[in-house]
Amino acid sequence: MKWLTCFLGFLISIVTFGQTAKIDSSAVLVQLKCNAKMEDVLEELPELSAYSINEVRQVSRNLNAYKISFGAEVSPVEVIDAFETSSKVLLAQKNHMITQRSTPNDSLYDKLWHLNNTGINGPSGIVPVAGADIAVEPIWDSTVGGTTVLGDTIVVCVVDDGIDADHEDFQGNLWVNHNEVDSNGIDDDGNGYIDDYYGWNAYAQDGSLTNPVSGDYGYHGTRVSGIIGARGDNSIGITGVNQRVKIMTVVGGGDEAEAIAAYDYPLTMRKIWNETQGDSGAFIVATNTSWGTDYGQASEAPLWCAMYDSMGQAGILNTAATINADIDVDVYGDLPTTCPSNYLIAVTNTTARDEKANYSGYGVENIDIGAPGEDVYSTTFGSGYGYDNGTSFASPQVAGVIALLYSKACEDYIMLAYSDPAEAAYWMRDFILNGAVGMPDLYGVTVSQGRLDVEEANNWLENYCTGNVSVEEFGQENGVLLYPNPTTNKFNIQQQILVYNNLVVFDLTGKKVAEYRITTSSFELDISLWPEGMYILQLTGTDGLKTIKLLKN
C-alpha cells in the first residue's frame, strides 16, 4: 500500500486581523508533483541562481516537499513567484515560525488533580472543584495502557524539543526501534532514517533526543511526555494518563519546515507498520504537538495542514494545543489548530476549578475540546517534577486518552484499525468529542462545548463495540433515534426535543455529501440515490455535537 500524497486541494478564505503570524524571511516551502525532482526544477528555472539559494532540503518524502533557503537580499514572495512558474510545482508558500505552548502507588500521585480531583488536592492557593478532572481512574480498573487486545504495542509520538530519557519515571515507557542498531551510522531497517533507534531529530537529522537549536534539551517535551505516559504504579514520582505506553520522541517544530519534517517520521513509521502488518515500523495512534504559530492562517499553510489528513489516512489521530491568549482563533487565526482536518483535535486549557483558563484560545468552529492544563504537575528535565501552565499541557491529556482507549478497545475496533486505519482514527476522534462533559465556560466557544472525560469517551467506544453507537436511549432527555439503520432508501431522525437543527453528512473520506436544516423533531430523508456505503451524520444544535454512523445498503 502506498500513501504518497500527490495532490493537494485546499482552499480557504480567512480574514486576517491585527496581529499576523511570524514568517521566516530566509526560506520558503515548495511541494512538487508526485514524480518530479527538485534538481529538474532548479535546472528549469535558471533565474533562481540570482536568489543566492544556499540550502535545498527535502522535509517530507510523503508530500514531496522541500525547504528552500536563500540570501537576505531577496524576499520570500520573489522566490515563491519564481517556483510557481514551473509546471512541476504543486504549490509554493511562506515558512511559518513556531513557538512552544507552554490510583497507582506513585509517591506524588496526590498532586495529579487533573487525573483525580478530590476537591482538596489542587495546586497551592487554588480551591479546586471535585470532579474537575479527566475521570481516568475508572478506566484503570480494566486497563493501564500499553497494548491492544490483540497484543499490539501502542505508541504515542511527541513532537517537541526532546526528552530527558534518563528520567526515573520514563524507564520502560520509551519507544525503541528494535530494527535499528544505535549509533552505527547505517540505516539498518531501510526506512530512510539513519540511527533512529529512540526516535528522530528533524533539526540534527539523526537519532539524538535533544534540540541543538533552542538549547532547551527537552525542558518542554519532558513535561509533555510525562502527562501522556510517565510510568505508573512503580512507587516513585507520578503517572501519566497511560501507566504503560511507548513514547516516541521526535525533535522538531522551530518553523513550519521543521514541523513538516518532524511529522514525516511518525507518518513513515505508521505506514511501514500498516504495510508489513506490524512486523516493522510502529503502531502510532496519536501525535501531540504543544506548539504553533500565533495568529497563523490555515489558508497560508496548506502543506502543514495537509500533513494531518495524510497522517489520518495512515491511522494517526493528532492533538494540538491552541494559542495561550484569550482570543477567538476563528477570527484571528492560529496554527495548526485552525487546520480543517478530521484527524486533528484542537485543545484549549481548563483549570482545577473547571473553568477555561483566562489566557487560552477558543473558537466554536476550530477549538474542539478543553482539557486540564493550568497548574498541572508532571516530570521535569533532570529527573525532577513540578507544576506548569498552558495549553501545552492540556493537549497531551487528549493524546494520552487516545492511546488509553486503544488499549481498552474491543477486537472488532482493532481489526478496523488494521483494515481501515483512517476510519478507526476518525471514530476515535468522534468518541472523544462526543464524550466531552459539558462545561459552562466552554459553551459556545468550542466544538464539543465540554472538557475531556475518559469515562464518557469509553462509553462511546463501548457503544461502538456492542453495535449501539447509532441509537441512544430514547427515553432520556434530548435523546435521538435514527431508524432504520442500515437502510436502503430512507431514514428518519427523531428527537424527543428539537435541539439538533443542523445535519451535515460526510462519507468516510471526510468529503461533505450534503447539509440539511432540521425544523421538526421528526425528520425524514430520502437517500435512494446515494451510493452504497457508510456515512457519518453530524448533528449540531443547542446541545452541542452528536455524530452517528449510517449504513446505506
Coordinates of C-alpha atoms in Angstrom, one line a residue:
M1 CA 0.0 0.0 0.0
K2 CA 1.4 3.4 -0.9
W3 CA 0.1 6.6 0.7
L4 CA 2.2 9.2 -1.2
T5 CA 0.2 12.5 -1.3
C6 CA 0.2 13.6 -4.9
F7 CA -2.5 16.3 -5.0
L8 CA -3.4 19.0 -2.6
G9 CA -6.8 20.6 -3.0
F10 CA -7.2 23.1 -0.2
L11 CA -8.8 26.4 -0.5
I12 CA -9.9 28.5 2.5
S13 CA -10.9 32.1 2.8
I14 CA -9.9 33.7 6.1
V15 CA -9.9 37.4 7.0
T16 CA -6.7 38.5 8.7
F17 CA -7.0 40.9 11.6
G18 CA -4.5 42.9 13.6
Q19 CA -1.6 40.7 14.6
T20 CA 0.0 38.4 12.0
A21 CA 1.9 35.2 12.1
K22 CA 5.7 35.3 12.2
I23 CA 7.3 34.3 8.8
D24 CA 10.8 33.0 8.1
S25 CA 12.3 35.7 5.8
S26 CA 15.1 33.4 4.5
A27 CA 13.2 30.3 3.4
V28 CA 10.1 29.1 1.6
L29 CA 8.4 25.7 1.2
V30 CA 7.8 24.1 -2.1
Q31 CA 5.7 21.0 -2.9
L32 CA 6.4 19.1 -6.2
K33 CA 4.2 16.8 -8.2
C34 CA 4.5 13.1 -7.4
N35 CA 7.3 12.1 -9.6
A36 CA 9.0 15.5 -10.0
K37 CA 12.6 16.1 -8.9
M38 CA 13.9 19.3 -7.3
E39 CA 17.1 19.1 -9.4
D40 CA 15.0 19.2 -12.5
V41 CA 13.0 22.3 -11.3
L42 CA 16.2 24.1 -10.4
E43 CA 17.6 23.4 -13.8
E44 CA 14.4 24.5 -15.5
L45 CA 14.5 27.9 -13.6
P46 CA 17.9 29.4 -14.1
E47 CA 16.7 32.7 -12.7
L48 CA 16.8 31.1 -9.2
S49 CA 20.6 31.3 -9.3
A50 CA 20.2 35.1 -8.7
Y51 CA 18.5 34.4 -5.4
S52 CA 21.5 33.1 -3.5
I53 CA 19.9 29.8 -2.7
N54 CA 22.1 28.2 -0.1
E55 CA 20.2 25.1 1.0
V56 CA 17.7 22.8 -0.6
R57 CA 16.3 20.2 1.9
Q58 CA 13.5 17.7 1.5
V59 CA 11.4 18.0 4.6
S60 CA 8.8 15.4 3.6
R61 CA 9.1 12.4 1.3
N62 CA 5.4 11.7 1.7
L63 CA 4.4 15.1 0.4
N64 CA 7.5 15.6 -1.9
A65 CA 8.0 18.9 -0.1
Y66 CA 11.3 20.9 0.2
K67 CA 12.6 23.8 2.3
I68 CA 14.4 26.3 0.1
S69 CA 16.8 28.7 2.0
F70 CA 18.2 31.8 0.3
G71 CA 20.1 35.0 0.9
A72 CA 18.8 38.1 2.8
E73 CA 18.8 40.2 -0.3
V74 CA 15.7 38.5 -1.8
S75 CA 12.2 38.3 -0.4
P76 CA 10.1 35.1 0.1
V77 CA 7.5 36.4 -2.4
E78 CA 10.1 36.7 -5.2
V79 CA 11.2 33.1 -4.6
I80 CA 7.6 31.8 -4.5
D81 CA 6.7 33.6 -7.7
A82 CA 9.7 32.0 -9.4
F83 CA 8.9 28.5 -8.4
E84 CA 5.2 28.9 -9.3
T85 CA 6.2 29.3 -13.0
S86 CA 7.2 25.6 -13.1
S87 CA 4.7 23.0 -14.2
K88 CA 6.4 20.5 -11.8
V89 CA 5.4 22.6 -8.8
L90 CA 2.1 22.0 -7.0
L91 CA 2.5 24.9 -4.6
A92 CA 5.0 27.3 -3.0
Q93 CA 4.4 29.1 0.3
K94 CA 6.0 31.0 3.1
N95 CA 7.6 29.2 6.0
H96 CA 5.9 30.0 9.3
M97 CA 7.9 30.3 12.6
I98 CA 6.7 28.2 15.6
T99 CA 6.7 28.8 19.4
Q100 CA 6.0 26.4 22.2
R101 CA 2.8 26.5 24.3
S102 CA 3.7 26.3 27.2
T103 CA -4.8 5.1 42.0
P104 CA -1.5 3.8 41.4
N105 CA 1.2 3.8 44.2
D106 CA 3.2 6.7 42.7
S107 CA 4.6 8.8 45.6
L108 CA 3.4 12.1 44.1
Y109 CA 0.0 10.9 42.8
D110 CA -2.0 13.2 45.2
K111 CA -0.7 16.2 43.2
L112 CA -2.3 15.0 40.0
W113 CA -5.6 16.7 40.3
H114 CA -6.1 16.5 36.5
L115 CA -6.4 12.7 36.9
N116 CA -8.4 12.7 40.1
N117 CA -9.7 16.0 41.5
T118 CA -10.9 15.3 45.1
G119 CA -11.7 18.9 45.8
I120 CA -8.7 19.2 48.2
N121 CA -5.7 18.3 46.1
G122 CA -5.4 21.3 43.9
P123 CA -2.2 23.4 43.5
S124 CA -1.3 25.9 46.2
G125 CA -3.6 28.8 46.6
I126 CA -6.3 27.2 44.5
V127 CA -9.6 25.9 45.8
P128 CA -10.4 23.0 43.4
V129 CA -13.8 21.7 42.3
A130 CA -14.2 18.0 43.0
G131 CA -14.6 16.1 39.7
A132 CA -12.9 18.7 37.5
D133 CA -10.6 16.1 36.1
I134 CA -10.5 13.7 33.1
A135 CA -12.1 10.8 35.0
V136 CA -9.4 8.2 34.2
E137 CA -9.4 6.1 37.4
P138 CA -12.5 4.0 36.5
I139 CA -10.8 3.0 33.2
W140 CA -7.6 2.0 35.0
D141 CA -9.6 -0.8 36.7
S142 CA -9.6 -2.6 33.3
T143 CA -6.5 -1.2 31.5
V144 CA -3.5 0.9 32.3
G145 CA -2.5 1.1 28.7
G146 CA 0.4 -0.3 26.7
T147 CA -1.1 -2.9 24.3
T148 CA -4.2 -3.6 22.4
V149 CA -6.5 -6.6 23.0
L150 CA -4.6 -8.3 20.1
G151 CA -1.2 -7.6 21.6
D152 CA 0.0 -4.6 19.5
T153 CA 2.3 -2.2 21.3
I154 CA 0.7 1.2 21.4
V155 CA 2.8 4.2 20.5
V156 CA 2.3 8.0 21.0
C157 CA 4.6 10.3 19.2
V158 CA 5.6 13.5 21.0
V159 CA 6.9 16.2 18.6
D160 CA 8.7 18.7 20.8
D161 CA 12.1 19.9 22.0
G162 CA 13.3 16.4 23.2
I163 CA 13.0 14.4 26.4
D164 CA 15.0 13.5 29.4
A165 CA 15.5 9.9 28.5
D166 CA 17.2 9.2 31.8
H167 CA 14.3 10.3 34.0
E168 CA 13.3 7.7 36.5
D169 CA 9.7 7.9 35.5
F170 CA 10.2 7.1 31.8
Q171 CA 12.1 3.8 32.3
G172 CA 10.2 1.1 30.4
N173 CA 7.9 3.6 28.7
L174 CA 10.2 4.9 25.9
W175 CA 9.8 3.6 22.4
V176 CA 12.8 1.9 20.8
N177 CA 13.2 0.9 17.1
H178 CA 14.3 -2.7 17.5
N179 CA 15.1 -3.0 13.8
E180 CA 17.8 -0.3 14.1
V181 CA 21.3 -0.5 15.6
D182 CA 22.0 2.5 17.7
S183 CA 24.7 4.9 16.5
N184 CA 26.3 2.7 13.8
G185 CA 25.8 5.3 11.0
I186 CA 23.7 2.9 9.0
D187 CA 20.0 2.8 8.1
D188 CA 19.6 -0.8 9.3
D189 CA 15.9 -1.1 8.7
G190 CA 15.8 0.7 5.4
N191 CA 13.2 3.3 6.4
G192 CA 15.2 6.3 5.1
Y193 CA 16.4 7.4 8.6
I194 CA 19.9 6.6 10.0
D195 CA 20.3 5.7 13.7
D196 CA 16.6 6.3 14.5
Y197 CA 16.9 4.0 17.5
Y198 CA 15.0 6.1 20.0
G199 CA 13.2 8.4 17.5
W200 CA 14.2 11.2 15.2
N201 CA 15.7 14.7 15.4
A202 CA 14.4 16.8 12.5
Y203 CA 17.0 19.5 13.3
A204 CA 20.1 17.4 13.5
Q205 CA 18.9 14.7 11.1
D206 CA 19.9 12.0 13.5
G207 CA 18.5 10.0 16.4
S208 CA 19.5 12.4 19.2
L209 CA 16.8 13.3 21.6
T210 CA 17.6 17.0 22.4
N211 CA 17.2 20.2 20.4
P212 CA 20.6 21.6 19.4
V213 CA 19.0 24.8 18.1
S214 CA 17.0 26.1 21.1
G215 CA 19.3 24.7 23.7
D216 CA 16.2 23.6 25.7
Y217 CA 17.4 19.9 25.7
G218 CA 13.9 18.5 26.4
Y219 CA 12.7 21.0 29.0
H220 CA 9.3 21.3 27.4
G221 CA 9.0 17.8 25.9
T222 CA 9.8 16.1 29.2
R223 CA 6.8 17.8 30.8
V224 CA 4.5 17.0 27.9
S225 CA 5.7 13.3 27.7
G226 CA 5.1 12.8 31.4
I227 CA 1.5 13.8 31.1
I228 CA 0.9 11.2 28.4
G229 CA 3.0 8.3 29.8
A230 CA 5.1 8.7 32.9
R231 CA 5.5 5.1 34.3
G232 CA 2.7 4.3 36.7
D233 CA 2.5 2.1 39.8
N234 CA 6.2 2.0 40.2
S235 CA 6.3 3.5 43.7
I236 CA 8.0 6.7 42.5
G237 CA 7.0 10.1 41.2
I238 CA 3.8 10.4 39.1
T239 CA 1.9 8.5 36.5
G240 CA 0.7 9.6 33.0
V241 CA -2.7 9.1 31.6
N242 CA -1.2 5.8 30.5
Q243 CA 0.7 3.9 33.2
R244 CA 2.1 1.8 30.4
V245 CA 2.7 3.1 26.8
K246 CA 5.6 3.7 24.5
I247 CA 6.5 7.3 23.9
M248 CA 8.2 8.0 20.6
T249 CA 10.3 11.2 20.7
V250 CA 10.7 13.4 17.6
V251 CA 12.6 16.6 18.0
G252 CA 11.3 19.4 15.7
G253 CA 9.0 22.4 15.4
G254 CA 11.2 25.5 15.2
D255 CA 9.5 26.6 12.0
E256 CA 7.0 25.1 9.6
A257 CA 9.6 23.2 7.6
E258 CA 10.9 21.5 10.7
A259 CA 7.3 20.7 11.7
I260 CA 6.6 19.0 8.4
A261 CA 9.9 17.2 8.6
A262 CA 9.2 16.1 12.1
Y263 CA 5.7 14.8 11.3
D264 CA 7.1 12.9 8.3
Y265 CA 8.8 10.4 10.7
P266 CA 5.7 9.1 12.5
L267 CA 3.8 9.1 9.3
T268 CA 6.5 6.9 7.6
M269 CA 6.7 4.6 10.6
R270 CA 3.0 4.0 10.8
K271 CA 2.8 3.4 7.1
I272 CA 5.5 0.8 7.4
W273 CA 3.6 -0.8 10.2
N274 CA 0.5 -1.0 8.1
E275 CA 2.3 -2.3 5.1
T276 CA 4.2 -5.0 7.0
Q277 CA 1.2 -6.0 9.2
G278 CA 3.2 -5.0 12.3
D279 CA 6.5 -6.6 11.5
S280 CA 8.3 -3.3 11.2
G281 CA 7.5 0.4 11.9
A282 CA 5.4 1.4 14.8
F283 CA 1.7 1.3 15.7
I284 CA 1.4 5.1 16.3
V285 CA -2.1 6.0 17.2
A286 CA -1.5 9.7 18.2
T287 CA 0.9 12.5 17.9
N288 CA 1.0 15.6 20.1
T289 CA 2.3 19.0 19.3
S290 CA 2.3 21.6 22.1
W291 CA 3.5 24.5 19.9
G292 CA 2.3 26.5 17.0
T293 CA 2.2 29.8 15.1
D294 CA 0.2 32.5 16.9
Y295 CA -2.4 34.2 14.5
G296 CA -1.4 31.9 11.7
Q297 CA -3.8 31.4 8.9
A298 CA -4.6 27.9 7.6
S299 CA -5.0 29.3 4.1
E300 CA -1.4 30.3 4.1
A301 CA -0.1 26.9 5.4
P302 CA -1.5 24.3 3.1
L303 CA 1.4 21.9 3.4
W304 CA 1.4 22.0 7.2
C305 CA -2.4 21.4 7.2
A306 CA -2.2 18.6 4.6
M307 CA 0.0 16.6 7.0
Y308 CA -2.9 15.9 9.3
D309 CA -5.1 14.3 6.6
S310 CA -2.0 12.3 5.4
M311 CA -1.4 11.0 8.9
G312 CA -5.1 10.4 9.4
Q313 CA -5.2 8.2 6.3
A314 CA -2.4 6.1 7.9
G315 CA -4.4 5.8 11.1
I316 CA -2.8 8.6 13.2
L317 CA -5.0 11.0 15.2
N318 CA -3.3 14.3 16.1
T319 CA -3.7 16.6 19.1
A320 CA -2.6 20.2 19.1
A321 CA -2.5 23.0 21.7
T322 CA -4.1 26.3 20.8
I323 CA -2.7 29.8 21.5
N324 CA -2.0 30.9 25.0
A325 CA -4.1 34.1 24.6
D326 CA -7.8 34.8 25.2
I327 CA -8.7 35.2 21.6
D328 CA -11.2 33.7 19.1
V329 CA -9.0 31.8 16.7
D330 CA -11.9 31.5 14.3
V331 CA -11.5 35.3 13.8
Y332 CA -7.8 35.9 14.4
G333 CA -6.2 32.7 13.4
D334 CA -3.9 30.1 14.9
L335 CA -1.8 27.2 13.5
P336 CA -2.2 24.4 13.5
T337 CA -5.5 24.4 15.4
T338 CA -7.4 26.0 12.5
C339 CA -6.3 23.4 10.0
P340 CA -9.5 21.8 8.7
S341 CA -8.8 18.1 9.2
N342 CA -11.0 15.3 10.6
Y343 CA -7.8 13.9 12.1
L344 CA -6.8 16.9 14.3
I345 CA -8.1 17.6 17.8
A346 CA -7.5 21.2 18.8
V347 CA -7.4 21.7 22.6
T348 CA -7.8 24.6 24.9
N349 CA -6.9 24.8 28.6
T350 CA -9.1 24.2 31.7
T351 CA -8.4 24.7 35.4
A352 CA -8.8 22.8 38.7
R353 CA -12.0 24.9 39.2
D354 CA -13.5 23.6 36.0
E355 CA -13.1 26.9 34.2
K356 CA -11.4 27.8 30.9
A357 CA -8.0 29.3 31.7
N358 CA -8.4 33.1 31.1
Y359 CA -5.4 33.2 28.8
S360 CA -6.3 30.3 26.5
G361 CA -7.7 30.4 22.9
Y362 CA -11.1 29.4 21.9
G363 CA -13.3 29.1 18.7
V364 CA -16.6 27.4 18.2
E365 CA -15.5 26.3 14.7
N366 CA -11.9 25.2 15.3
I367 CA -11.2 24.5 19.0
D368 CA -12.6 21.1 19.7
I369 CA -12.4 20.4 23.4
G370 CA -10.9 21.6 26.7
A371 CA -8.6 19.6 29.0
P372 CA -6.7 20.4 32.2
G373 CA -3.6 22.5 31.6
E374 CA -3.4 25.0 34.4
D375 CA -1.0 24.1 37.3
V376 CA -0.5 20.6 36.0
Y377 CA 2.1 18.5 37.8
S378 CA 4.5 16.5 35.6
T379 CA 8.0 15.3 35.0
T380 CA 10.8 17.9 34.5
F381 CA 14.2 17.7 32.9
G382 CA 16.9 16.5 35.3
S383 CA 14.8 13.7 36.9
G384 CA 12.6 16.2 38.7
Y385 CA 8.9 17.1 39.0
G386 CA 7.0 20.3 39.0
Y387 CA 3.9 22.4 38.1
D388 CA 3.5 24.2 34.8
N389 CA 0.7 26.1 33.0
G390 CA -0.5 26.4 29.4
T391 CA -2.4 24.8 26.6
S392 CA 0.9 22.9 26.1
F393 CA -0.2 20.7 29.0
A394 CA -3.8 20.3 28.0
S395 CA -3.2 18.9 24.6
P396 CA -1.2 15.8 25.8
Q397 CA -4.1 14.8 28.1
V398 CA -6.1 14.1 24.9
A399 CA -3.2 12.3 23.2
G400 CA -2.9 10.1 26.3
V401 CA -6.6 9.3 26.3
I402 CA -6.4 8.3 22.6
A403 CA -3.7 5.7 23.5
L404 CA -5.5 4.5 26.6
L405 CA -8.8 3.9 24.7
Y406 CA -6.9 1.9 22.0
S407 CA -5.8 -0.4 24.9
K408 CA -9.4 -0.7 26.0
A409 CA -11.0 -1.2 22.6
C410 CA -12.6 -4.5 21.6
E411 CA -11.2 -6.8 18.9
D412 CA -13.6 -5.5 16.3
Y413 CA -12.3 -2.0 16.6
I414 CA -8.7 -3.1 16.5
M415 CA -9.4 -5.1 13.4
L416 CA -10.9 -1.9 11.9
A417 CA -7.5 -0.2 12.7
Y418 CA -5.9 -2.9 10.6
S419 CA -8.2 -2.9 7.7
D420 CA -9.2 0.8 7.5
P421 CA -6.9 2.8 9.8
A422 CA -8.4 6.1 8.7
E423 CA -11.9 5.1 9.7
A424 CA -10.6 3.9 13.1
A425 CA -8.9 7.2 13.7
Y426 CA -12.0 9.1 12.6
W427 CA -14.1 7.1 15.1
M428 CA -11.7 7.7 17.9
R429 CA -12.0 11.4 17.4
D430 CA -15.7 11.0 17.5
F431 CA -15.7 9.1 20.8
I432 CA -13.6 11.8 22.5
L433 CA -15.6 14.8 21.3
N434 CA -19.0 13.1 22.0
G435 CA -17.7 12.1 25.4
A436 CA -16.8 15.6 26.4
V437 CA -18.5 16.7 29.7
G438 CA -20.4 19.9 29.3
M439 CA -18.7 22.9 30.9
P440 CA -20.3 26.4 31.0
D441 CA -17.1 28.2 30.2
L442 CA -16.8 26.2 27.0
Y443 CA -20.4 26.6 25.8
G444 CA -20.5 28.4 22.5
V445 CA -16.7 28.7 22.3
T446 CA -15.7 25.1 21.5
V447 CA -17.0 22.4 19.1
S448 CA -17.8 19.9 21.8
Q449 CA -18.7 22.6 24.4
G450 CA -17.0 20.5 27.1
R451 CA -14.0 19.1 28.9
L452 CA -12.2 15.8 28.2
D453 CA -13.7 12.8 30.1
V454 CA -12.1 9.4 29.6
E455 CA -15.0 7.5 31.2
E456 CA -17.6 9.1 28.9
A457 CA -15.4 8.7 25.8
N458 CA -15.1 5.0 26.8
N459 CA -18.8 4.7 26.9
W460 CA -19.0 5.8 23.3
L461 CA -16.2 3.3 22.4
E462 CA -18.2 0.5 24.1
N463 CA -21.4 1.6 22.2
Y464 CA -19.4 1.1 19.0
C465 CA -18.1 -2.3 20.2
T466 CA -21.6 -3.5 21.1
G467 CA -23.2 -2.2 17.9
N468 CA -25.2 0.6 19.7
V469 CA -23.3 3.6 18.5
S470 CA -26.1 4.9 16.3
V471 CA -29.0 4.8 18.8
E472 CA -29.3 6.4 22.2
E473 CA -31.8 5.6 24.9
F474 CA -34.8 7.5 23.5
G475 CA -36.4 8.0 26.9
Q476 CA -33.6 10.2 28.1
E477 CA -33.6 14.0 27.8
N478 CA -32.6 15.2 24.3
G479 CA -32.5 11.6 23.1
V480 CA -32.0 10.9 19.4
L481 CA -33.3 7.9 17.4
L482 CA -32.1 7.1 13.9
Y483 CA -34.0 4.4 12.0
P484 CA -33.9 2.2 10.1
N485 CA -30.2 1.7 10.2
P486 CA -29.0 0.1 7.9
T487 CA -31.3 1.4 5.3
T488 CA -31.8 1.1 1.5
N489 CA -33.7 4.3 0.7
K490 CA -35.0 6.4 3.6
F491 CA -34.1 7.1 7.2
N492 CA -35.7 9.1 10.0
I493 CA -34.1 11.1 12.7
Q494 CA -36.4 11.5 15.7
Q495 CA -35.7 13.8 18.6
Q496 CA -37.6 13.9 21.9
I497 CA -36.9 17.6 22.0
L498 CA -35.7 19.6 18.9
V499 CA -32.2 20.5 20.0
Y500 CA -30.3 19.5 16.9
N501 CA -31.3 21.7 14.0
N502 CA -28.5 21.1 11.5
L503 CA -27.3 17.9 9.8
V504 CA -24.1 17.5 7.8
V505 CA -23.4 14.2 6.1
F506 CA -19.8 13.0 5.3
D507 CA -18.5 10.0 3.5
L508 CA -15.6 8.0 5.0
T509 CA -13.0 10.1 3.2
G510 CA -14.2 13.1 5.1
K511 CA -15.9 14.6 2.0
K512 CA -19.1 16.5 2.7
V513 CA -22.0 14.9 0.9
A514 CA -24.9 17.1 1.9
E515 CA -26.2 19.5 4.5
Y516 CA -29.7 20.0 5.8
R517 CA -31.7 22.3 8.1
I518 CA -33.9 20.4 10.6
T519 CA -37.0 22.2 11.7
T520 CA -39.1 19.5 13.2
S521 CA -38.5 16.8 15.8
S522 CA -39.2 14.1 13.2
F523 CA -37.0 14.4 10.1
E524 CA -37.2 12.0 7.1
L525 CA -34.6 11.9 4.3
D526 CA -34.7 10.1 1.0
I527 CA -31.2 8.7 0.2
S528 CA -32.1 6.3 -2.5
L529 CA -29.8 8.0 -5.0
W530 CA -26.8 7.9 -2.6
P531 CA -24.1 5.3 -3.4
E532 CA -24.0 2.3 -1.0
G533 CA -21.6 2.6 1.9
M534 CA -21.0 4.0 5.3
Y535 CA -21.9 7.7 6.1
I536 CA -21.1 9.9 9.0
L537 CA -24.1 12.1 10.2
Q538 CA -23.0 15.1 12.2
L539 CA -25.8 16.8 14.2
T540 CA -25.3 20.2 15.8
G541 CA -27.5 22.5 17.8
T542 CA -28.1 23.9 21.3
D543 CA -27.0 20.6 22.8
G544 CA -23.6 20.6 21.1
L545 CA -22.3 18.0 18.6
K546 CA -23.6 14.5 18.0
T547 CA -22.2 12.0 15.4
I548 CA -24.0 8.9 14.2
K549 CA -22.8 6.3 11.7
L550 CA -25.4 5.3 9.0
L551 CA -25.0 2.3 6.6
K552 CA -26.7 2.6 3.2
N553 CA -27.2 -0.9 1.6

